[in-house]
Amino acid sequence: MAITSGRKKLVARAAGAAVAAAAAPAILLSGAIPAQAADGGMLAAANAERVKQGCPAWVSNPALQAAAQSHVDDILKNGTKDGHTGSDGSTAASRATANGWTGSPAGEVNVGGMGSASPRAAIDLWLTDGHRFAFSDCTTTDAGAVYQTNGVGWNAEITAAAR
């Protein structure tokens, strides 16, 4: 997940889980609209972790939600090389901008794999594999969440940024 904190940009990928190319569904968190049922409870679970880390909850945002959904759809259809770069070369920041985001550059955490998982399982993985920073960067304000499965695999993604 790339999160902007001051002038430093942190980019990380959830390790330990295979991002299954076209077979992996995705989760994305965005921040200025109400949480949607399609996120499988991901935003609510992520916000519970943010509060534990002393940060305010992310606000759901339609532009970040759309950016997350487009990346998840792309992963399920085309796969990715690294989990963050779209098949067209897009990044979290460029997808957010293309969907109308005008705040700071967006970042993301993404994880996927075969078998079954839940939004909570994805968050637990991020919290234990070095991605806790995504939840404790209190400078991010908005996010979008998507959790998607395609019958073969799953993908979870959180896209977040600051206004």
mmCIF file of C-alpha atoms in Angstrom:
data_model
loop_
_atom_site.group_PDB
_atom_site.id
_atom_site.type_symbol
_atom_site.label_atom_id
_atom_site.label_comp_id
_atom_site.label_asym_id
_atom_site.label_seq_id
_atom_site.Cartn_x
_atom_site.Cartn_y
_atom_site.Cartn_z
ATOM 1 C CA MET A 1 0.000 0.000 0.000
ATOM 2 C CA ALA A 2 1.391 3.333 -0.867
ATOM 3 C CA ILE A 3 0.489 5.914 1.730
ATOM 4 C CA THR A 4 1.828 9.430 1.680
ATOM 5 C CA SER A 5 3.163 10.559 5.034
ATOM 6 C CA GLY A 6 4.737 13.977 4.783
ATOM 7 C CA ARG A 7 7.080 13.779 1.819
ATOM 8 C CA LYS A 8 7.800 10.076 2.210
ATOM 9 C CA LYS A 9 5.820 7.554 0.258
ATOM 10 C CA LEU A 10 5.573 4.075 1.663
ATOM 11 C CA VAL A 11 4.910 1.338 -0.804
ATOM 12 C CA ALA A 12 4.433 -2.206 0.311
ATOM 13 C CA ARG A 13 2.746 -5.358 -0.784
ATOM 14 C CA ALA A 14 1.146 -7.935 1.431
ATOM 15 C CA ALA A 15 3.706 -10.714 1.524
ATOM 16 C CA GLY A 16 2.985 -14.312 2.191
ATOM 17 C CA ALA A 17 -0.164 -14.467 0.086
ATOM 18 C CA ALA A 18 -0.192 -15.315 -3.559
ATOM 19 C CA VAL A 19 -1.815 -12.704 -5.719
ATOM 20 C CA ALA A 20 -3.516 -15.046 -8.115
ATOM 21 C CA ALA A 21 -3.411 -13.398 -11.506
ATOM 22 C CA ALA A 22 -6.767 -13.488 -13.215
ATOM 23 C CA ALA A 23 -8.221 -15.759 -10.563
ATOM 24 C CA ALA A 24 -7.838 -13.465 -7.573
ATOM 25 C CA PRO A 25 -10.701 -11.236 -6.404
ATOM 26 C CA ALA A 26 -9.851 -7.962 -4.658
ATOM 27 C CA ILE A 27 -10.686 -5.711 -1.737
ATOM 28 C CA LEU A 28 -10.353 -1.995 -1.855
ATOM 29 C CA LEU A 29 -10.934 0.696 0.693
ATOM 30 C CA SER A 30 -11.771 4.232 -0.353
ATOM 31 C CA GLY A 31 -12.785 7.148 1.675
ATOM 32 C CA ALA A 32 -15.712 9.676 1.318
ATOM 33 C CA ILE A 33 -18.935 7.763 0.765
ATOM 34 C CA PRO A 34 -20.807 5.489 3.156
ATOM 35 C CA ALA A 35 -19.470 1.952 3.363
ATOM 36 C CA GLN A 36 -21.139 -0.290 0.829
ATOM 37 C CA ALA A 37 -22.213 -3.881 1.335
ATOM 38 C CA ALA A 38 -20.024 -4.840 -1.659
ATOM 39 C CA ASP A 39 -16.913 -4.293 0.456
ATOM 40 C CA GLY A 40 -17.834 -7.300 2.583
ATOM 41 C CA GLY A 41 -17.379 -5.305 5.775
ATOM 42 C CA MET A 42 -13.769 -4.422 4.911
ATOM 43 C CA LEU A 43 -14.005 -0.692 5.586
ATOM 44 C CA ALA A 44 -15.692 -1.220 8.949
ATOM 45 C CA ALA A 45 -13.044 -3.779 9.971
ATOM 46 C CA ALA A 46 -10.220 -1.524 8.769
ATOM 47 C CA ASN A 47 -11.649 1.442 10.645
ATOM 48 C CA ALA A 48 -11.848 -0.615 13.839
ATOM 49 C CA GLU A 49 -8.088 -1.201 13.478
ATOM 50 C CA ARG A 50 -7.439 2.487 12.775
ATOM 51 C CA VAL A 51 -9.210 3.437 15.998
ATOM 52 C CA LYS A 52 -7.061 0.896 17.895
ATOM 53 C CA GLN A 53 -3.992 2.592 16.387
ATOM 54 C CA GLY A 54 -5.219 6.008 17.578
ATOM 55 C CA CYS A 55 -6.276 7.254 14.127
ATOM 56 C CA PRO A 56 -9.665 8.550 13.047
ATOM 57 C CA ALA A 57 -11.816 6.302 10.880
ATOM 58 C CA TRP A 58 -11.456 6.643 7.126
ATOM 59 C CA VAL A 59 -14.367 8.278 5.351
ATOM 60 C CA SER A 60 -15.579 6.307 2.360
ATOM 61 C CA ASN A 61 -14.904 8.154 -0.893
ATOM 62 C CA PRO A 62 -16.584 7.365 -4.236
ATOM 63 C CA ALA A 63 -13.481 8.152 -6.313
ATOM 64 C CA LEU A 64 -11.260 5.903 -4.196
ATOM 65 C CA GLN A 65 -13.955 3.227 -4.184
ATOM 66 C CA ALA A 66 -14.119 3.324 -7.982
ATOM 67 C CA ALA A 67 -10.315 3.207 -8.213
ATOM 68 C CA ALA A 68 -10.238 0.154 -5.982
ATOM 69 C CA GLN A 69 -12.995 -1.569 -7.920
ATOM 70 C CA SER A 70 -11.279 -0.924 -11.243
ATOM 71 C CA HIS A 71 -8.048 -2.465 -9.937
ATOM 72 C CA VAL A 72 -9.847 -5.493 -8.541
ATOM 73 C CA ASP A 73 -11.700 -5.986 -11.834
ATOM 74 C CA ASP A 74 -8.391 -5.726 -13.709
ATOM 75 C CA ILE A 75 -6.688 -8.230 -11.391
ATOM 76 C CA LEU A 76 -9.516 -10.710 -11.841
ATOM 77 C CA LYS A 77 -9.495 -10.312 -15.608
ATOM 78 C CA ASN A 78 -5.804 -9.797 -16.432
ATOM 79 C CA GLY A 79 -3.713 -10.421 -13.320
ATOM 80 C CA THR A 80 -0.876 -8.126 -12.282
ATOM 81 C CA LYS A 81 2.897 -8.275 -12.177
ATOM 82 C CA ASP A 82 3.225 -7.044 -8.612
ATOM 83 C CA GLY A 83 -0.272 -6.603 -7.208
ATOM 84 C CA HIS A 84 -0.157 -2.805 -7.469
ATOM 85 C CA THR A 85 0.478 -2.116 -11.155
ATOM 86 C CA GLY A 86 -2.528 -2.518 -13.412
ATOM 87 C CA SER A 87 -2.311 -4.389 -16.705
ATOM 88 C CA ASP A 88 -2.318 -0.965 -18.375
ATOM 89 C CA GLY A 89 0.543 0.320 -16.184
ATOM 90 C CA SER A 90 -1.776 2.231 -13.844
ATOM 91 C CA THR A 91 -0.921 2.837 -10.189
ATOM 92 C CA ALA A 92 -3.065 3.492 -7.115
ATOM 93 C CA ALA A 93 -2.499 7.227 -7.577
ATOM 94 C CA SER A 94 -3.284 7.263 -11.301
ATOM 95 C CA ARG A 95 -6.414 5.118 -10.839
ATOM 96 C CA ALA A 96 -7.659 7.439 -8.088
ATOM 97 C CA THR A 97 -7.023 10.541 -10.209
ATOM 98 C CA ALA A 98 -8.702 8.942 -13.243
ATOM 99 C CA ASN A 99 -11.785 8.366 -11.082
ATOM 100 C CA GLY A 100 -11.988 11.972 -9.877
ATOM 101 C CA TRP A 101 -9.796 12.025 -6.745
ATOM 102 C CA THR A 102 -8.234 15.471 -6.228
ATOM 103 C CA GLY A 103 -6.466 15.007 -2.882
ATOM 104 C CA SER A 104 -2.971 13.726 -2.158
ATOM 105 C CA PRO A 105 -1.646 10.738 -4.137
ATOM 106 C CA ALA A 106 -3.484 7.575 -3.160
ATOM 107 C CA GLY A 107 -1.828 4.409 -1.906
ATOM 108 C CA GLU A 108 -3.073 0.881 -1.457
ATOM 109 C CA VAL A 109 -2.647 -2.442 0.240
ATOM 110 C CA ASN A 110 -3.583 -5.466 -1.807
ATOM 111 C CA VAL A 111 -3.636 -9.146 -1.011
ATOM 112 C CA GLY A 112 -5.206 -12.120 -2.679
ATOM 113 C CA GLY A 113 -4.983 -15.823 -3.030
ATOM 114 C CA MET A 114 -6.593 -19.129 -3.662
ATOM 115 C CA GLY A 115 -9.091 -20.775 -1.375
ATOM 116 C CA SER A 116 -11.395 -18.921 0.940
ATOM 117 C CA ALA A 117 -10.763 -15.880 3.068
ATOM 118 C CA SER A 118 -12.686 -13.015 4.564
ATOM 119 C CA PRO A 119 -12.119 -9.281 4.825
ATOM 120 C CA ARG A 120 -11.114 -9.820 8.470
ATOM 121 C CA ALA A 121 -8.560 -12.461 7.425
ATOM 122 C CA ALA A 122 -7.032 -10.013 4.932
ATOM 123 C CA ILE A 123 -6.733 -7.318 7.605
ATOM 124 C CA ASP A 124 -5.217 -9.796 10.055
ATOM 125 C CA LEU A 125 -2.617 -10.710 7.412
ATOM 126 C CA TRP A 126 -1.734 -7.058 6.813
ATOM 127 C CA LEU A 127 -1.410 -6.453 10.547
ATOM 128 C CA THR A 128 1.030 -9.343 10.995
ATOM 129 C CA ASP A 129 3.137 -9.032 7.841
ATOM 130 C CA GLY A 130 4.471 -5.512 8.221
ATOM 131 C CA HIS A 131 1.540 -3.537 6.840
ATOM 132 C CA ARG A 132 0.304 -2.170 10.159
ATOM 133 C CA PHE A 133 1.520 1.237 8.936
ATOM 134 C CA ALA A 134 -1.453 1.337 6.573
ATOM 135 C CA PHE A 135 -3.749 1.488 9.581
ATOM 136 C CA SER A 136 -1.573 3.724 11.762
ATOM 137 C CA ASP A 137 -0.848 6.476 9.218
ATOM 138 C CA CYS A 138 -3.222 9.035 10.700
ATOM 139 C CA THR A 139 -2.533 11.474 7.860
ATOM 140 C CA THR A 140 -4.805 9.506 5.521
ATOM 141 C CA THR A 141 -8.437 10.577 5.751
ATOM 142 C CA ASP A 142 -10.370 8.879 2.965
ATOM 143 C CA ALA A 143 -10.503 5.331 1.661
ATOM 144 C CA GLY A 144 -12.400 2.789 -0.426
ATOM 145 C CA ALA A 145 -12.798 -0.947 0.115
ATOM 146 C CA VAL A 146 -13.563 -3.846 -2.185
ATOM 147 C CA TYR A 147 -13.651 -7.525 -1.369
ATOM 148 C CA GLN A 148 -14.277 -9.807 -4.291
ATOM 149 C CA THR A 149 -14.139 -13.497 -5.080
ATOM 150 C CA ASN A 150 -14.581 -15.238 -8.390
ATOM 151 C CA GLY A 151 -15.123 -18.804 -7.239
ATOM 152 C CA VAL A 152 -11.447 -19.690 -7.620
ATOM 153 C CA GLY A 153 -9.657 -17.056 -5.571
ATOM 154 C CA TRP A 154 -10.092 -13.795 -3.738
ATOM 155 C CA ASN A 155 -8.515 -10.368 -3.643
ATOM 156 C CA ALA A 156 -8.699 -7.623 -1.043
ATOM 157 C CA GLU A 157 -7.556 -4.053 -1.468
ATOM 158 C CA ILE A 158 -7.614 -0.822 0.492
ATOM 159 C CA THR A 159 -6.972 2.455 -1.299
ATOM 160 C CA ALA A 160 -6.432 5.466 0.963
ATOM 161 C CA ALA A 161 -5.290 9.091 0.725
ATOM 162 C CA ALA A 162 -5.579 12.473 2.415
ATOM 163 C CA ARG A 163 -7.830 15.325 1.335
#
